[in-house]
mmCIF file of C-alpha atoms in Angstrom:
data_model
loop_
_atom_site.group_PDB
_atom_site.id
_atom_site.type_symbol
_atom_site.label_atom_id
_atom_site.label_comp_id
_atom_site.label_asym_id
_atom_site.label_seq_id
_atom_site.Cartn_x
_atom_site.Cartn_y
_atom_site.Cartn_z
ATOM 1 C CA MET A 22 0.003 -0.011 -0.011
ATOM 2 C CA THR A 23 2.859 2.376 0.775
ATOM 3 C CA LYS A 24 4.276 2.028 -2.751
ATOM 4 C CA PHE A 25 0.875 2.780 -4.230
ATOM 5 C CA LEU A 26 0.363 5.874 -1.999
ATOM 6 C CA LEU A 27 3.880 7.108 -2.792
ATOM 7 C CA SER A 28 3.386 6.593 -6.527
ATOM 8 C CA VAL A 29 0.056 8.552 -6.511
ATOM 9 C CA HIS A 30 1.721 11.275 -4.437
ATOM 10 C CA VAL A 31 4.634 11.619 -6.817
ATOM 11 C CA LEU A 32 2.455 11.417 -9.936
ATOM 12 C CA ALA A 33 0.046 14.007 -8.512
ATOM 13 C CA ALA A 34 2.985 16.297 -7.803
ATOM 14 C CA ILE A 35 4.361 15.993 -11.278
ATOM 15 C CA LEU A 36 1.019 16.214 -13.105
ATOM 16 C CA ALA A 37 -0.626 18.901 -10.938
ATOM 17 C CA ILE A 38 2.097 21.101 -9.450
ATOM 18 C CA GLY A 39 4.281 21.052 -12.552
ATOM 19 C CA PRO A 40 1.664 22.692 -14.832
ATOM 20 C CA ILE A 41 0.855 25.291 -12.136
ATOM 21 C CA THR A 42 4.494 26.310 -11.850
ATOM 22 C CA VAL A 43 4.935 26.606 -15.578
ATOM 23 C CA ALA A 44 1.642 28.374 -16.290
ATOM 24 C CA ALA A 45 2.018 30.790 -13.329
ATOM 25 C CA SER A 46 5.569 31.607 -14.441
ATOM 26 C CA MET A 47 4.468 32.310 -17.992
ATOM 27 C CA PHE A 48 1.413 34.387 -17.071
ATOM 28 C CA PRO A 49 3.150 37.736 -16.243
ATOM 29 C CA ARG A 50 5.034 37.659 -19.572
ATOM 30 C CA TYR A 51 1.781 37.368 -21.552
ATOM 31 C CA VAL A 52 -0.132 39.901 -19.548
ATOM 32 C CA ARG A 53 2.539 42.566 -19.983
ATOM 33 C CA SER A 54 3.979 41.859 -23.454
ATOM 34 C CA PRO A 55 3.162 44.145 -26.340
ATOM 35 C CA ALA A 56 0.523 43.013 -28.837
ATOM 36 C CA VAL A 57 1.697 41.028 -31.781
ATOM 37 C CA ASP A 58 -1.466 41.501 -33.787
ATOM 38 C CA GLY A 59 -2.114 45.096 -32.867
ATOM 39 C CA ASP A 60 -4.917 44.581 -30.339
ATOM 40 C CA GLY A 61 -3.293 42.158 -27.949
ATOM 41 C CA SER A 62 -5.918 39.480 -28.367
ATOM 42 C CA ASP A 63 -3.408 36.643 -28.710
ATOM 43 C CA GLN A 64 -1.661 37.593 -25.472
ATOM 44 C CA ALA A 65 -4.978 38.125 -23.679
ATOM 45 C CA ARG A 66 -6.267 34.723 -24.781
ATOM 46 C CA THR A 67 -2.997 33.107 -23.700
ATOM 47 C CA ALA A 68 -3.110 34.869 -20.330
ATOM 48 C CA VAL A 69 -6.701 33.693 -19.791
ATOM 49 C CA LEU A 70 -5.692 30.098 -20.687
ATOM 50 C CA LEU A 71 -2.751 30.185 -18.306
ATOM 51 C CA HIS A 72 -4.940 31.469 -15.512
ATOM 52 C CA ARG A 73 -7.450 28.685 -16.191
ATOM 53 C CA VAL A 74 -4.661 26.128 -16.058
ATOM 54 C CA CYS A 75 -3.519 27.491 -12.701
ATOM 55 C CA ARG A 76 -7.071 27.482 -11.278
ATOM 56 C CA GLY A 77 -7.898 24.010 -12.601
ATOM 57 C CA TYR A 78 -4.723 22.315 -11.511
ATOM 58 C CA THR A 79 -4.957 23.934 -8.055
ATOM 59 C CA VAL A 80 -8.035 21.781 -7.427
ATOM 60 C CA VAL A 81 -6.221 18.679 -8.640
ATOM 61 C CA GLY A 82 -3.165 19.670 -6.653
ATOM 62 C CA ILE A 83 -4.984 19.050 -3.387
ATOM 63 C CA ALA A 84 -4.210 15.339 -3.993
ATOM 64 C CA VAL A 85 -0.473 16.040 -3.427
ATOM 65 C CA PRO A 86 -0.558 16.777 0.303
ATOM 66 C CA VAL A 87 -3.400 14.308 0.914
ATOM 67 C CA PHE A 88 -1.458 11.379 -0.549
ATOM 68 C CA GLY A 89 1.787 12.807 0.934
ATOM 69 C CA VAL A 90 0.387 12.676 4.469
ATOM 70 C CA ALA A 91 -1.062 9.221 3.834
ATOM 71 C CA THR A 92 2.341 8.017 2.636
ATOM 72 C CA GLY A 93 4.089 9.615 5.627
ATOM 73 C CA ALA A 94 1.659 7.890 7.953
ATOM 74 C CA GLN A 95 2.279 4.523 6.327
ATOM 75 C CA LEU A 96 6.055 5.035 6.584
ATOM 76 C CA GLY A 97 5.800 6.264 10.186
ATOM 77 C CA VAL A 98 7.633 9.475 9.450
ATOM 78 C CA LEU A 99 4.934 12.123 10.193
ATOM 79 C CA THR A 100 7.002 13.540 13.058
ATOM 80 C CA ASP A 101 10.304 13.686 11.225
ATOM 81 C CA ALA A 102 11.781 17.152 10.868
ATOM 82 C CA TRP A 103 12.235 16.908 7.071
ATOM 83 C CA LEU A 104 8.590 16.007 6.578
ATOM 84 C CA LEU A 105 7.284 18.668 8.989
ATOM 85 C CA THR A 106 9.416 21.254 7.182
ATOM 86 C CA SER A 107 8.030 20.047 3.848
ATOM 87 C CA ILE A 108 4.471 20.369 5.178
ATOM 88 C CA VAL A 109 5.118 23.935 6.349
ATOM 89 C CA LEU A 110 6.691 24.866 3.009
ATOM 90 C CA THR A 111 3.828 23.233 1.157
ATOM 91 C CA ALA A 112 1.328 25.257 3.195
ATOM 92 C CA ALA A 113 3.274 28.424 2.465
ATOM 93 C CA ALA A 114 3.278 27.612 -1.270
ATOM 94 C CA ALA A 115 -0.466 26.890 -1.179
ATOM 95 C CA ALA A 116 -1.083 30.203 0.654
ATOM 96 C CA LEU A 117 0.898 32.073 -1.987
ATOM 97 C CA LEU A 118 -1.039 30.421 -4.756
ATOM 98 C CA LEU A 119 -4.457 30.974 -3.244
ATOM 99 C CA LEU A 120 -3.911 34.389 -1.659
ATOM 100 C CA ALA A 121 -1.561 36.103 -4.035
ATOM 101 C CA ILE A 122 -0.972 34.387 -7.407
ATOM 102 C CA LEU A 123 -4.504 33.457 -8.449
ATOM 103 C CA PRO A 124 -6.088 36.772 -7.253
ATOM 104 C CA GLY A 125 -3.196 38.692 -8.835
ATOM 105 C CA GLN A 126 -3.755 36.962 -12.134
ATOM 106 C CA GLN A 127 -7.465 37.702 -11.941
ATOM 107 C CA ARG A 128 -6.831 41.391 -11.267
ATOM 108 C CA LEU A 129 -4.480 41.637 -14.192
ATOM 109 C CA LEU A 130 -6.968 39.929 -16.471
ATOM 110 C CA VAL A 131 -9.592 42.539 -15.527
ATOM 111 C CA GLN A 132 -7.168 45.421 -16.118
ATOM 112 C CA PRO A 133 -4.436 44.128 -18.520
ATOM 113 C CA VAL A 134 -1.184 46.093 -18.834
ATOM 114 C CA GLY A 135 -1.755 47.173 -22.384
ATOM 115 C CA ALA A 136 -5.416 48.128 -21.948
ATOM 116 C CA ALA A 137 -4.817 51.629 -20.684
ATOM 117 C CA SER A 138 -4.877 54.524 -23.152
ATOM 118 C CA ASP A 139 -2.084 57.087 -23.459
ATOM 119 C CA ALA A 140 -4.119 59.426 -21.291
ATOM 120 C CA ASP A 141 -4.142 56.827 -18.539
ATOM 121 C CA ALA A 142 -0.480 55.987 -18.404
ATOM 122 C CA GLY A 143 -0.578 55.742 -14.586
ATOM 123 C CA VAL A 144 -2.964 52.846 -14.737
ATOM 124 C CA ALA A 145 -0.721 51.065 -17.253
ATOM 125 C CA GLU A 146 2.307 51.631 -15.036
ATOM 126 C CA THR A 147 0.460 50.294 -12.008
ATOM 127 C CA ALA A 148 -0.521 47.172 -13.966
ATOM 128 C CA ARG A 149 3.122 46.680 -15.101
ATOM 129 C CA SER A 150 4.239 46.899 -11.474
ATOM 130 C CA ALA A 151 1.568 44.417 -10.470
ATOM 131 C CA ALA A 152 2.750 42.004 -13.209
ATOM 132 C CA ALA A 153 6.334 42.348 -11.939
ATOM 133 C CA ARG A 154 5.237 41.661 -8.345
ATOM 134 C CA LEU A 155 3.267 38.711 -9.517
ATOM 135 C CA ALA A 156 6.335 37.345 -11.294
ATOM 136 C CA MET A 157 8.341 37.705 -8.075
ATOM 137 C CA VAL A 158 5.673 35.946 -5.984
ATOM 138 C CA THR A 159 5.485 33.192 -8.571
ATOM 139 C CA GLY A 160 9.189 32.727 -8.423
ATOM 140 C CA THR A 161 8.973 32.398 -4.644
ATOM 141 C CA PHE A 162 6.194 29.830 -5.060
ATOM 142 C CA ASN A 163 8.393 27.838 -7.483
ATOM 143 C CA LEU A 164 11.357 28.048 -5.112
ATOM 144 C CA LEU A 165 9.305 26.694 -2.240
ATOM 145 C CA TRP A 166 8.294 23.697 -4.360
ATOM 146 C CA ALA A 167 11.925 23.132 -5.392
ATOM 147 C CA VAL A 168 13.003 23.056 -1.720
ATOM 148 C CA VAL A 169 10.138 20.613 -0.958
ATOM 149 C CA VAL A 170 11.305 18.317 -3.785
ATOM 150 C CA VAL A 171 14.866 18.362 -2.457
ATOM 151 C CA LEU A 172 13.648 17.584 1.080
ATOM 152 C CA MET A 173 11.561 14.715 -0.237
ATOM 153 C CA ILE A 174 14.604 13.230 -2.070
ATOM 154 C CA VAL A 175 17.357 13.867 0.460
ATOM 155 C CA ARG A 176 15.263 13.434 3.652
ATOM 156 C CA PRO A 177 17.916 14.804 6.045
ATOM 157 C CA GLY A 178 18.060 12.881 9.303
ATOM 158 C CA SER A 179 15.730 10.149 8.018
ATOM 159 C CA THR A 180 16.180 6.697 9.376
ATOM 160 C CA THR A 181 14.306 5.060 6.497
ATOM 161 C CA GLY A 182 17.303 5.422 4.174
ATOM 162 C CA ALA A 183 17.782 7.566 1.154
#
């Protein structure tokens, strides 16, 4: 049963978290890049698609910690420091996604960077700044997941072997 739980946990992480990290990383570029076809519709459609990918895979991504905790319970490592640290980092990444990344993407879709007229340059600058902040928060989200992956592989202090 442990091998099954671990397999589902790893597959869920790859198939759910991977697309979120890629789509969220690409989103700021498409929301702030100049229009290729003159009206920005290609960039806008791509940004909407990337946001939908992030939202959809967030729901599927709930399986990652669920199967992770189940695997940890089967292995008897729920109180190990490496796993507790991973849980805290996963919670931090989830909070960033739910409280900053998804709402930030939604705000930028409502007021895209290129949508402001020349008379409203301040709004466009604010949107560009928001896109830059979103890129930074997304980078932090990705870094948190990278640290979790390393902790899952290295398992410092684990007695179950590496």
